[in-house]
Amino acid sequence: MADIKLISVYKRYETESVLNGLSIHVNNGEYVSLIGVSGCGKTTTLKIIAGLIKPCSGQVLFNNINTSKLSENESRAVIVDQNVLLFPHMTVERNINFGLRIRRVCKEKIKEKTEKLLKMIQLSEHKNKFPSELSGGQMQRVAIARAMAIDPEVLLLDEPFSKLDISLREDMRKFIKEVHENHKITIIMVTHDKEEAFLMSDRVAFMDNGRIEQYDTPENIYRRPSSMKVARFFGHCNFIEGKVENSVFTSKLGNYSVDEKKEGKATLLIRSEQIKIVNEGEQNITGTVTDYRYAGEKTYLKLDSNGVTLRIHTIEDVKYRLRDTIHIKIDYKKGVLLW
Amino acid sequence: MYKKLKPYLMLLPVMVVMSVFILGLISAVLQSFGYIPIFGMTEITLRHYMNILESRSFFRALAFSIYISFASGGISVFIGTYVAYLIYRNKKETLWVRTLYKIPIAVPHAIAVLLVFIMLTQSGVLSRILYNLGVIDNLMEFPELIFDRGGVGIIIAYTWKGIPFIIMITLGILKKIDLRLVDTALNLGASKKEAWWQVEFPMILPTIFTGFILLFAFSFGAFEVPFLIGPSAPRALPVVAYIQYTSIDLSLRPQAMVINVIISMISLILVYVYILAFRSIKKYFG
Amino acid sequence: MKDFFSKLIIFIILLPLIPLMLWPFIASWRWPQLIPLFGEARGFKHFFSAGSNSVNILLFSVFLSIVVTIITLAIALPAAKAIAFYSFRGKNMIKTIILLPVIVPMVAVSMGIHVSFIYLGLANNCIGVILIHLIPGLPYAVRILLNSFLLIGDDIATQGKNLGANSLQVLWHITLPLIMPGVIAASTMVYIISFSQYFITFLIGGGRVVTFSMLMFPLIERGERVLASTYSVVFLASILLVVIVGDKAMKGFFSDSNFLV
């Protein structure tokens, strides 16, 4: 069990700078997701924690001990890749106990542990099969058992479910959650799927350009994004330009009091689902439909109100037409001011 | 209907040629049983098999052939794999090294024999070098490496071609190993050395094994090298077969065929082993 | 250090080729001299002399092996394509049969079939020799082309058909250029194998069909250093020449500028 600290980590390659002063503190036993668009440095971060890549500068601390001097095979963080990477010439059993055999653990202990892990992943009858005989989900489970066999302090998952069928992903997520709960192990997962990050993690770290933009619980990162970038990544947004003065936010859509002492130009973030379509009389904004898209579960609408474009969605099964007039109510209390 | 037949039609020419091959084998079998109508021999008998299997010189020849093939194949594999490993590890190896080593593969065995003559006979280059270094005092002190009962010249000729061949196929398969597997092993605690022996080496083993089989099979059934620099006793099996085949005494013909059949049988076993090894390769590399 | 070892081994392996190339020019090289006495390229004189007929035999052998190569490739191409892209019953057995000549020696097979060849009038003439030469190279040609076909896949040809090309056009414009590296590798291999054959030419050809190998072999057998080396050098040089020229020719022929459609 370990608590991981990365302090001001930089990683540069000849053509680009992948990590630019990345700092993060993962607590003992926490489940943290690293999320962001492709190329933001998530996998590099994971590999640095795993010891497979050395940072150009900065510190990597496990329980406050600097691990950057350690060689690749002394890492206490095991990484499981989306490509699974089981050893093709070893059976399931030998793949799982590989780490134990390397560490010269005694035969009885190896047997005991392997049996336990096989039970945990529910593949006991397949122990003598080779990876070429397994399905994608089975291979992934073996990879995780192989990682767990050496009791790592940290389990690093690099987009573990991206190559699996959608139906399989849910089972695998449940499985990982169980492993996390039963073994109380620190898990750091890289994903580009925001729903997955929210479902699985204690905290989510949004990365952009080799740094962490925001690092918070799923609720906070969704409801209180620290920037437009973060806001946009995690859900549908409406950004309303305006000004704050004397705790009042003025914009083209009207004036609203806000609990904010700071003054100046600001953008108010209102998420699509925080705008409700109401009957005449209950509204605080009126707008005309400029676009609509029917997507089954929801209908996406674009409204124009006093020159401001709003994006909303509704689950009501109502047919809309262009230039319809719609009354909406914005819950300004749920809005977030971004400077 | 045509659609179904199409692959078979495409394979027709190759199967016609292969049928010549198979007919050759079948004919050898028939002749080994004494059935050679062209010579007026029409009675099927096991007599020739008995003759061969009761002959001590046959077994000496068989043992000699197996020894030669095993030794040359084995040495080629040991040195070849090691050199391939070194080239693989040293990423900066120049292009020269990577192309030059292949030359012996294109050189026919007869010329390889000539090279052995040039280098390793008592009047050869190595002997001269040793004299000038003061290691030997006269021609006779240099060991007889050709026409010798140990078959050293033969083994060297085969090994000269065998080592580059093994280097080539080993490098070929090493290139195909997903290096992320090595990273995974390191991440799980293996040292670089352990990663080699536990992951990379086992993965290339089936390929090296097929290389050994190819070298063994070729040298086992080859005529030229032992004919040119082999001892007069024991002789290699194909040479014995040839001598009996070209004998004026036509009644020895079936005996020659018995030897051919035995050579072919042993080779067919090797084919089977080869196929098994090949399956492992497919399993490891997809 | 280890690095040096691999270079050392390769150096040792290539070392014998140096004296080989010197011998044709040697007048005398008494033991234990390290440097020979060079003379007037006795070997080459002999080679080019009309009496030895060697140049003709060399040209004939090159021609024979080229014919063998062309026929082998022509047979191997459809076979490799069938194995690559079609599934059919007996596939594994056919693959195994094609593999056989690699492991089962030609020595036994050629002695076995010799009598039948004599009976069918295929012995002691070129046709029989060409036929027997087809066997050892085929497995390599099929295997190399099979890999090529598997690498490029079936889809591209289908795409061509979809754009309006007929089978022949697809073959010429799309398939052949794409498998060109494989064709070149296979041709080189088959040519060298055929050109190097001694025993089967000797047996089936009965001494009537004389290839360059058959000139060279007795010289080596008799231990005639100068002549054997000369013929060996010519042998290797001719292989190199044919392979280089063939490579350029095939690449040039199939580059797209040659197409008039």
Tab-separated table of N, CA, C and O in Angstrom, chain B residues 59-161:
chain	number	residue	atom	x	y	z
B	59	PHE	N	25.211	-49.761	-40.462
B	59	PHE	CA	24.986	-49.056	-39.220
B	59	PHE	C	26.112	-48.083	-38.886
B	59	PHE	O	25.889	-47.035	-38.315
B	60	ARG	N	27.305	-48.446	-39.326
B	60	ARG	CA	28.401	-47.494	-39.129
B	60	ARG	C	28.162	-46.245	-39.963
B	60	ARG	O	28.389	-45.125	-39.522
B	61	ALA	N	27.691	-46.464	-41.180
B	61	ALA	CA	27.404	-45.321	-42.046
B	61	ALA	C	26.275	-44.493	-41.472
B	61	ALA	O	26.321	-43.253	-41.472
B	62	LEU	N	25.235	-45.156	-40.973
B	62	LEU	CA	24.111	-44.446	-40.381
B	62	LEU	C	24.568	-43.621	-39.184
B	62	LEU	O	24.242	-42.436	-39.064
B	63	ALA	N	25.352	-44.258	-38.328
B	63	ALA	CA	25.838	-43.551	-37.147
B	63	ALA	C	26.688	-42.357	-37.552
B	63	ALA	O	26.586	-41.269	-36.984
B	64	PHE	N	27.525	-42.577	-38.570
B	64	PHE	CA	28.388	-41.493	-39.034
B	64	PHE	C	27.559	-40.322	-39.554
B	64	PHE	O	27.810	-39.161	-39.212
B	65	SER	N	26.564	-40.617	-40.356
B	65	SER	CA	25.704	-39.559	-40.892
B	65	SER	C	25.010	-38.793	-39.774
B	65	SER	O	24.947	-37.572	-39.789
B	66	ILE	N	24.462	-39.548	-38.813
B	66	ILE	CA	23.763	-38.890	-37.709
B	66	ILE	C	24.734	-38.021	-36.922
B	66	ILE	O	24.436	-36.882	-36.564
B	67	TYR	N	25.922	-38.562	-36.698
B	67	TYR	CA	26.933	-37.796	-35.942
B	67	TYR	C	27.279	-36.497	-36.674
B	67	TYR	O	27.287	-35.421	-36.085
B	68	ILE	N	27.546	-36.593	-37.961
B	68	ILE	CA	27.897	-35.404	-38.744
B	68	ILE	C	26.779	-34.360	-38.682
B	68	ILE	O	27.009	-33.186	-38.422
B	69	SER	N	25.574	-34.814	-38.955
B	69	SER	CA	24.455	-33.881	-39.000
B	69	SER	C	24.201	-33.247	-37.648
B	69	SER	O	23.945	-32.055	-37.542
B	70	PHE	N	24.274	-34.082	-36.617
B	70	PHE	CA	24.011	-33.580	-35.284
B	70	PHE	C	25.084	-32.570	-34.860
B	70	PHE	O	24.782	-31.493	-34.350
B	71	ALA	N	26.340	-32.938	-35.119
B	71	ALA	CA	27.429	-32.048	-34.715
B	71	ALA	C	27.381	-30.734	-35.482
B	71	ALA	O	27.465	-29.651	-34.891
B	72	SER	N	27.262	-30.817	-36.809
B	72	SER	CA	27.263	-29.566	-37.576
B	72	SER	C	26.036	-28.728	-37.257
B	72	SER	O	26.118	-27.504	-37.109
B	73	GLY	N	24.882	-29.373	-37.116
B	73	GLY	CA	23.679	-28.632	-36.766
B	73	GLY	C	23.798	-28.005	-35.394
B	73	GLY	O	23.475	-26.836	-35.182
B	74	GLY	N	24.302	-28.788	-34.448
B	74	GLY	CA	24.419	-28.303	-33.082
B	74	GLY	C	25.380	-27.131	-32.956
B	74	GLY	O	25.064	-26.118	-32.326
B	75	ILE	N	26.556	-27.269	-33.565
B	75	ILE	CA	27.528	-26.174	-33.492
B	75	ILE	C	26.972	-24.920	-34.157
B	75	ILE	O	27.095	-23.805	-33.635
B	76	SER	N	26.338	-25.108	-35.309
B	76	SER	CA	25.742	-23.964	-36.004
B	76	SER	C	24.742	-23.262	-35.113
B	76	SER	O	24.715	-22.033	-35.031
B	77	VAL	N	23.914	-24.045	-34.419
B	77	VAL	CA	22.893	-23.449	-33.571
B	77	VAL	C	23.523	-22.697	-32.406
B	77	VAL	O	23.148	-21.561	-32.105
B	78	PHE	N	24.501	-23.289	-31.765
B	78	PHE	CA	25.124	-22.631	-30.616
B	78	PHE	C	25.771	-21.308	-31.001
B	78	PHE	O	25.492	-20.259	-30.431
B	79	ILE	N	26.665	-21.402	-31.987
B	79	ILE	CA	27.379	-20.179	-32.360
B	79	ILE	C	26.427	-19.200	-33.032
B	79	ILE	O	26.445	-18.002	-32.743
B	80	GLY	N	25.594	-19.715	-33.924
B	80	GLY	CA	24.681	-18.834	-34.650
B	80	GLY	C	23.745	-18.078	-33.730
B	80	GLY	O	23.532	-16.873	-33.881
B	81	THR	N	23.145	-18.789	-32.767
B	81	THR	CA	22.227	-18.124	-31.847
B	81	THR	C	22.957	-17.067	-31.032
B	81	THR	O	22.457	-15.959	-30.834
B	82	TYR	N	24.146	-17.398	-30.572
B	82	TYR	CA	24.889	-16.444	-29.760
B	82	TYR	C	25.226	-15.188	-30.547
B	82	TYR	O	25.041	-14.063	-30.083
B	83	VAL	N	25.713	-15.365	-31.774
B	83	VAL	CA	26.046	-14.199	-32.591
B	83	VAL	C	24.785	-13.382	-32.892
B	83	VAL	O	24.796	-12.151	-32.835
B	84	ALA	N	23.700	-14.063	-33.183
B	84	ALA	CA	22.448	-13.354	-33.456
B	84	ALA	C	22.028	-12.548	-32.234
B	84	ALA	O	21.604	-11.394	-32.334
B	85	TYR	N	22.192	-13.146	-31.047
B	85	TYR	CA	21.859	-12.463	-29.808
B	85	TYR	C	22.694	-11.203	-29.657
B	85	TYR	O	22.179	-10.138	-29.313
B	86	LEU	N	23.994	-11.310	-29.953
B	86	LEU	CA	24.871	-10.149	-29.819
B	86	LEU	C	24.463	-9.046	-30.786
B	86	LEU	O	24.417	-7.871	-30.422
B	87	ILE	N	24.159	-9.424	-32.012
B	87	ILE	CA	23.757	-8.418	-32.995
B	87	ILE	C	22.436	-7.774	-32.574
B	87	ILE	O	22.225	-6.574	-32.698
B	88	TYR	N	21.539	-8.590	-32.042
B	88	TYR	CA	20.229	-8.109	-31.600
B	88	TYR	C	20.376	-7.111	-30.466
B	88	TYR	O	19.707	-6.081	-30.426
B	89	ARG	N	21.254	-7.422	-29.530
B	89	ARG	CA	21.438	-6.559	-28.375
B	89	ARG	C	22.116	-5.255	-28.747
B	89	ARG	O	21.848	-4.217	-28.182
B	90	ASN	N	23.030	-5.329	-29.717
B	90	ASN	CA	23.778	-4.150	-30.098
B	90	ASN	C	23.067	-3.431	-31.232
B	90	ASN	O	23.336	-3.675	-32.394
B	91	LYS	N	22.153	-2.539	-30.841
B	91	LYS	CA	21.299	-1.921	-31.841
B	91	LYS	C	22.092	-1.125	-32.869
B	91	LYS	O	21.635	-0.879	-33.963
B	92	LYS	N	23.274	-0.692	-32.453
B	92	LYS	CA	24.012	0.202	-33.348
B	92	LYS	C	24.799	-0.557	-34.403
B	92	LYS	O	25.564	0.025	-35.140
B	93	GLU	N	24.611	-1.850	-34.478
B	93	GLU	CA	25.414	-2.655	-35.421
B	93	GLU	C	25.288	-2.132	-36.843
B	93	GLU	O	24.221	-1.828	-37.321
B	94	THR	N	26.415	-2.034	-37.499
B	94	THR	CA	26.437	-1.438	-38.835
B	94	THR	C	25.732	-2.308	-39.863
B	94	THR	O	25.591	-3.507	-39.695
B	95	LEU	N	25.372	-1.667	-40.955
B	95	LEU	CA	24.696	-2.359	-42.034
B	95	LEU	C	25.588	-3.438	-42.617
B	95	LEU	O	25.133	-4.499	-43.017
B	96	TRP	N	26.886	-3.157	-42.656
B	96	TRP	CA	27.845	-4.124	-43.210
B	96	TRP	C	27.701	-5.476	-42.543
B	96	TRP	O	27.570	-6.502	-43.189
B	97	VAL	N	27.740	-5.422	-41.214
B	97	VAL	CA	27.646	-6.675	-40.491
B	97	VAL	C	26.359	-7.404	-40.837
B	97	VAL	O	26.331	-8.612	-41.028
B	98	ARG	N	25.298	-6.609	-40.927
B	98	ARG	CA	24.015	-7.245	-41.161
B	98	ARG	C	23.850	-7.833	-42.558
B	98	ARG	O	22.991	-8.670	-42.782
B	99	THR	N	24.626	-7.405	-43.519
B	99	THR	CA	24.494	-8.006	-44.843
B	99	THR	C	25.593	-9.013	-45.131
B	99	THR	O	25.338	-10.050	-45.719
B	100	LEU	N	26.820	-8.698	-44.722
B	100	LEU	CA	27.947	-9.560	-45.078
B	100	LEU	C	27.795	-10.998	-44.580
B	100	LEU	O	28.185	-11.938	-45.261
B	101	TYR	N	27.237	-11.156	-43.380
B	101	TYR	CA	27.222	-12.501	-42.812
B	101	TYR	C	26.404	-13.460	-43.668
B	101	TYR	O	26.530	-14.673	-43.549
B	102	LYS	N	25.542	-12.932	-44.514
B	102	LYS	CA	24.658	-13.808	-45.292
B	102	LYS	C	25.343	-14.462	-46.480
B	102	LYS	O	24.783	-15.358	-47.098
B	103	ILE	N	26.539	-14.000	-46.820
B	103	ILE	CA	27.190	-14.499	-48.041
B	103	ILE	C	27.289	-16.019	-48.119
B	103	ILE	O	26.915	-16.599	-49.134
B	104	PRO	N	27.772	-16.696	-47.067
B	104	PRO	CA	27.912	-18.153	-47.177
B	104	PRO	C	26.616	-18.862	-47.540
B	104	PRO	O	26.638	-19.952	-48.095
B	105	ILE	N	25.477	-18.251	-47.240
B	105	ILE	CA	24.212	-18.915	-47.534
B	105	ILE	C	24.045	-19.101	-49.033
B	105	ILE	O	23.460	-20.077	-49.492
B	106	ALA	N	24.580	-18.159	-49.810
B	106	ALA	CA	24.413	-18.254	-51.267
B	106	ALA	C	25.503	-19.083	-51.923
B	106	ALA	O	25.436	-19.351	-53.117
B	107	VAL	N	26.505	-19.486	-51.151
B	107	VAL	CA	27.615	-20.245	-51.730
B	107	VAL	C	27.281	-21.730	-51.684
B	107	VAL	O	26.951	-22.248	-50.621
B	108	PRO	N	27.383	-22.426	-52.809
B	108	PRO	CA	27.023	-23.849	-52.807
B	108	PRO	C	28.008	-24.672	-51.986
B	108	PRO	O	29.157	-24.282	-51.787
B	109	HIS	N	27.536	-25.810	-51.510
B	109	HIS	CA	28.334	-26.650	-50.619
B	109	HIS	C	29.656	-27.086	-51.236
B	109	HIS	O	30.666	-27.218	-50.549
B	110	ALA	N	29.654	-27.308	-52.558
B	110	ALA	CA	30.887	-27.767	-53.199
B	110	ALA	C	31.997	-26.731	-53.020
B	110	ALA	O	33.149	-27.073	-52.750
B	111	ILE	N	31.610	-25.453	-53.156
B	111	ILE	CA	32.619	-24.412	-52.985
B	111	ILE	C	33.029	-24.311	-51.516
B	111	ILE	O	34.194	-24.040	-51.202
B	112	ALA	N	32.081	-24.574	-50.616
B	112	ALA	CA	32.428	-24.598	-49.199
B	112	ALA	C	33.505	-25.648	-48.955
B	112	ALA	O	34.435	-25.443	-48.180
B	113	VAL	N	33.371	-26.762	-49.647
B	113	VAL	CA	34.396	-27.810	-49.532
B	113	VAL	C	35.733	-27.292	-50.034
B	113	VAL	O	36.782	-27.505	-49.416
B	114	LEU	N	35.707	-26.594	-51.154
B	114	LEU	CA	36.942	-26.038	-51.695
B	114	LEU	C	37.600	-25.115	-50.680
B	114	LEU	O	38.823	-25.119	-50.502
B	115	LEU	N	36.777	-24.353	-49.994
B	115	LEU	CA	37.306	-23.447	-48.972
B	115	LEU	C	37.976	-24.235	-47.852
B	115	LEU	O	39.018	-23.840	-47.334
B	116	VAL	N	37.388	-25.348	-47.487
B	116	VAL	CA	38.007	-26.186	-46.462
B	116	VAL	C	39.345	-26.692	-46.970
B	116	VAL	O	40.350	-26.696	-46.257
B	117	PHE	N	39.379	-27.076	-48.249
B	117	PHE	CA	40.647	-27.511	-48.852
B	117	PHE	C	41.684	-26.412	-48.745
B	117	PHE	O	42.835	-26.633	-48.404
B	118	ILE	N	41.258	-25.200	-49.078
B	118	ILE	CA	42.201	-24.094	-49.113
B	118	ILE	C	42.709	-23.752	-47.726
B	118	ILE	O	43.893	-23.474	-47.526
B	119	MET	N	41.801	-23.777	-46.756
B	119	MET	CA	42.163	-23.286	-45.431
B	119	MET	C	42.716	-24.353	-44.493
B	119	MET	O	43.625	-24.098	-43.721
B	120	LEU	N	42.126	-25.527	-44.538
B	120	LEU	CA	42.366	-26.448	-43.433
B	120	LEU	C	43.093	-27.733	-43.778
B	120	LEU	O	43.122	-28.651	-42.969
B	121	THR	N	43.656	-27.817	-44.967
B	121	THR	CA	44.456	-28.991	-45.233
B	121	THR	C	45.843	-28.769	-44.652
B	121	THR	O	46.173	-27.659	-44.221
B	122	GLN	N	46.643	-29.799	-44.675
B	122	GLN	CA	47.975	-29.669	-44.090
B	122	GLN	C	48.806	-28.632	-44.829
B	122	GLN	O	49.717	-28.037	-44.275
B	123	SER	N	48.479	-28.420	-46.100
B	123	SER	CA	49.216	-27.399	-46.833
B	123	SER	C	48.393	-26.136	-46.974
B	123	SER	O	48.665	-25.281	-47.798
B	124	GLY	N	47.370	-26.039	-46.151
B	124	GLY	CA	46.442	-24.933	-46.278
B	124	GLY	C	46.878	-23.671	-45.545
B	124	GLY	O	47.942	-23.588	-44.943
B	125	VAL	N	45.998	-22.664	-45.602
B	125	VAL	CA	46.325	-21.349	-45.060
B	125	VAL	C	46.542	-21.383	-43.551
B	125	VAL	O	47.500	-20.808	-43.032
B	126	LEU	N	45.666	-22.051	-42.830
B	126	LEU	CA	45.781	-22.090	-41.372
B	126	LEU	C	47.094	-22.724	-40.949
B	126	LEU	O	47.786	-22.238	-40.046
B	127	SER	N	47.435	-23.793	-41.632
B	127	SER	CA	48.690	-24.476	-41.309
B	127	SER	C	49.876	-23.535	-41.514
B	127	SER	O	50.800	-23.502	-40.701
B	128	ARG	N	49.835	-22.749	-42.578
B	128	ARG	CA	50.939	-21.810	-42.829
B	128	ARG	C	51.018	-20.748	-41.746
B	128	ARG	O	52.092	-20.372	-41.290
B	129	ILE	N	49.816	-20.267	-41.349
B	129	ILE	CA	49.787	-19.245	-40.301
B	129	ILE	C	50.391	-19.795	-39.022
B	129	ILE	O	51.211	-19.142	-38.361
B	130	LEU	N	50.002	-21.041	-38.675
B	130	LEU	CA	50.510	-21.633	-37.439
B	130	LEU	C	52.021	-21.822	-37.498
B	130	LEU	O	52.725	-21.645	-36.514
B	131	TYR	N	52.496	-22.217	-38.679
B	131	TYR	CA	53.955	-22.377	-38.805
B	131	TYR	C	54.645	-21.051	-38.576
B	131	TYR	O	55.629	-20.962	-37.846
B	132	ASN	N	54.132	-20.014	-39.229
B	132	ASN	CA	54.782	-18.716	-39.111
B	132	ASN	C	54.629	-18.103	-37.732
B	132	ASN	O	55.356	-17.190	-37.364
B	133	LEU	N	53.672	-18.622	-36.950
B	133	LEU	CA	53.557	-18.165	-35.572
B	133	LEU	C	54.393	-19.029	-34.645
B	133	LEU	O	54.462	-18.787	-33.454
B	134	GLY	N	54.980	-20.038	-35.196
B	134	GLY	CA	55.833	-20.901	-34.401
B	134	GLY	C	55.102	-22.012	-33.673
B	134	GLY	O	55.671	-22.691	-32.835
B	135	VAL	N	53.851	-22.196	-33.985
B	135	VAL	CA	53.089	-23.219	-33.269
B	135	VAL	C	53.422	-24.623	-33.764
B	135	VAL	O	53.456	-25.578	-33.000
B	136	ILE	N	53.654	-24.741	-35.071
B	136	ILE	CA	54.045	-26.064	-35.567
B	136	ILE	C	55.363	-25.933	-36.330
B	136	ILE	O	55.719	-24.855	-36.785
B	137	ASP	N	56.057	-27.041	-36.419
B	137	ASP	CA	57.362	-26.999	-37.078
B	137	ASP	C	57.373	-27.521	-38.501
B	137	ASP	O	58.266	-27.209	-39.262
B	138	ASN	N	56.454	-28.372	-38.781
B	138	ASN	CA	56.382	-28.843	-40.158
B	138	ASN	C	54.961	-29.223	-40.534
B	138	ASN	O	54.067	-29.303	-39.707
B	139	LEU	N	54.813	-29.464	-41.788
B	139	LEU	CA	53.506	-29.742	-42.387
B	139	LEU	C	52.760	-30.839	-41.642
B	139	LEU	O	51.567	-30.769	-41.406
B	140	MET	N	53.494	-31.881	-41.299
B	140	MET	CA	52.848	-33.067	-40.751
B	140	MET	C	52.236	-32.821	-39.383
B	140	MET	O	51.384	-33.572	-38.951
B	141	GLU	N	52.734	-31.781	-38.711
B	141	GLU	CA	52.191	-31.551	-37.361
B	141	GLU	C	50.767	-31.019	-37.399
B	141	GLU	O	50.048	-31.058	-36.417
B	142	PHE	N	50.370	-30.479	-38.536
B	142	PHE	CA	48.997	-29.995	-38.645
B	142	PHE	C	48.074	-31.203	-38.786
B	142	PHE	O	48.311	-32.086	-39.590
B	143	PRO	N	47.002	-31.223	-37.984
B	143	PRO	CA	46.142	-32.422	-37.999
B	143	PRO	C	45.439	-32.616	-39.332
B	143	PRO	O	45.190	-31.671	-40.059
B	144	GLU	N	45.132	-33.875	-39.615
B	144	GLU	CA	44.381	-34.195	-40.824
B	144	GLU	C	42.915	-33.909	-40.597
B	144	GLU	O	42.255	-34.593	-39.826
B	145	LEU	N	42.422	-32.885	-41.264
B	145	LEU	CA	41.040	-32.526	-41.006
B	145	LEU	C	40.103	-32.923	-42.143
B	145	LEU	O	38.908	-32.704	-42.083
B	146	ILE	N	40.698	-33.476	-43.202
B	146	ILE	CA	39.823	-33.936	-44.279
B	146	ILE	C	40.092	-35.406	-44.510
B	146	ILE	O	41.144	-35.906	-44.151
B	147	PHE	N	39.123	-36.059	-45.059
B	147	PHE	CA	39.180	-37.499	-45.268
B	147	PHE	C	39.412	-38.239	-43.941
B	147	PHE	O	39.891	-39.358	-43.928
B	148	ASP	N	39.135	-37.583	-42.837
B	148	ASP	CA	39.418	-38.211	-41.547
B	148	ASP	C	38.196	-38.907	-40.995
B	148	ASP	O	37.071	-38.576	-41.340
B	149	ARG	N	38.411	-39.831	-40.137
B	149	ARG	CA	37.329	-40.637	-39.601
B	149	ARG	C	36.416	-39.813	-38.700
B	149	ARG	O	35.299	-40.203	-38.427
B	150	GLY	N	36.921	-38.683	-38.235
B	150	GLY	CA	36.081	-37.849	-37.380
B	150	GLY	C	35.178	-36.940	-38.193
B	150	GLY	O	34.345	-36.231	-37.646
B	151	GLY	N	35.375	-36.953	-39.511
B	151	GLY	CA	34.503	-36.131	-40.352
B	151	GLY	C	34.626	-34.655	-40.074
B	151	GLY	O	33.699	-33.892	-40.336
B	152	VAL	N	35.789	-34.232	-39.541
B	152	VAL	CA	35.915	-32.830	-39.126
B	152	VAL	C	35.737	-31.885	-40.301
B	152	VAL	O	35.045	-30.868	-40.207
B	153	GLY	N	36.368	-32.228	-41.421
B	153	GLY	CA	36.240	-31.368	-42.588
B	153	GLY	C	34.787	-31.200	-43.017
B	153	GLY	O	34.320	-30.105	-43.329
B	154	ILE	N	34.068	-32.330	-43.000
B	154	ILE	CA	32.651	-32.281	-43.386
B	154	ILE	C	31.887	-31.363	-42.440
B	154	ILE	O	31.107	-30.501	-42.863
B	155	ILE	N	32.125	-31.565	-41.142
B	155	ILE	CA	31.389	-30.772	-40.160
B	155	ILE	C	31.694	-29.292	-40.344
B	155	ILE	O	30.807	-28.440	-40.276
B	156	ILE	N	32.968	-28.983	-40.588
B	156	ILE	CA	33.331	-27.571	-40.757
B	156	ILE	C	32.651	-26.990	-41.996
B	156	ILE	O	32.139	-25.863	-41.976
B	157	ALA	N	32.641	-27.755	-43.090
B	157	ALA	CA	31.998	-27.262	-44.308
B	157	ALA	C	30.525	-26.968	-44.057
B	157	ALA	O	30.001	-25.922	-44.450
B	158	TYR	N	29.822	-27.877	-43.402
B	158	TYR	CA	28.399	-27.660	-43.112
B	158	TYR	C	28.202	-26.516	-42.146
B	158	TYR	O	27.273	-25.723	-42.274
B	159	THR	N	29.087	-26.428	-41.146
B	159	THR	CA	28.937	-25.367	-40.149
B	159	THR	C	29.190	-23.999	-40.764
B	159	THR	O	28.549	-23.019	-40.410
B	160	TRP	N	30.130	-23.945	-41.710
B	160	TRP	CA	30.430	-22.670	-42.356
B	160	TRP	C	29.176	-22.064	-42.974
B	160	TRP	O	28.947	-20.869	-42.924
B	161	LYS	N	28.337	-22.911	-43.545
B	161	LYS	CA	27.081	-22.416	-44.103
B	161	LYS	C	25.975	-22.374	-43.059
B	161	LYS	O	25.049	-21.569	-43.167
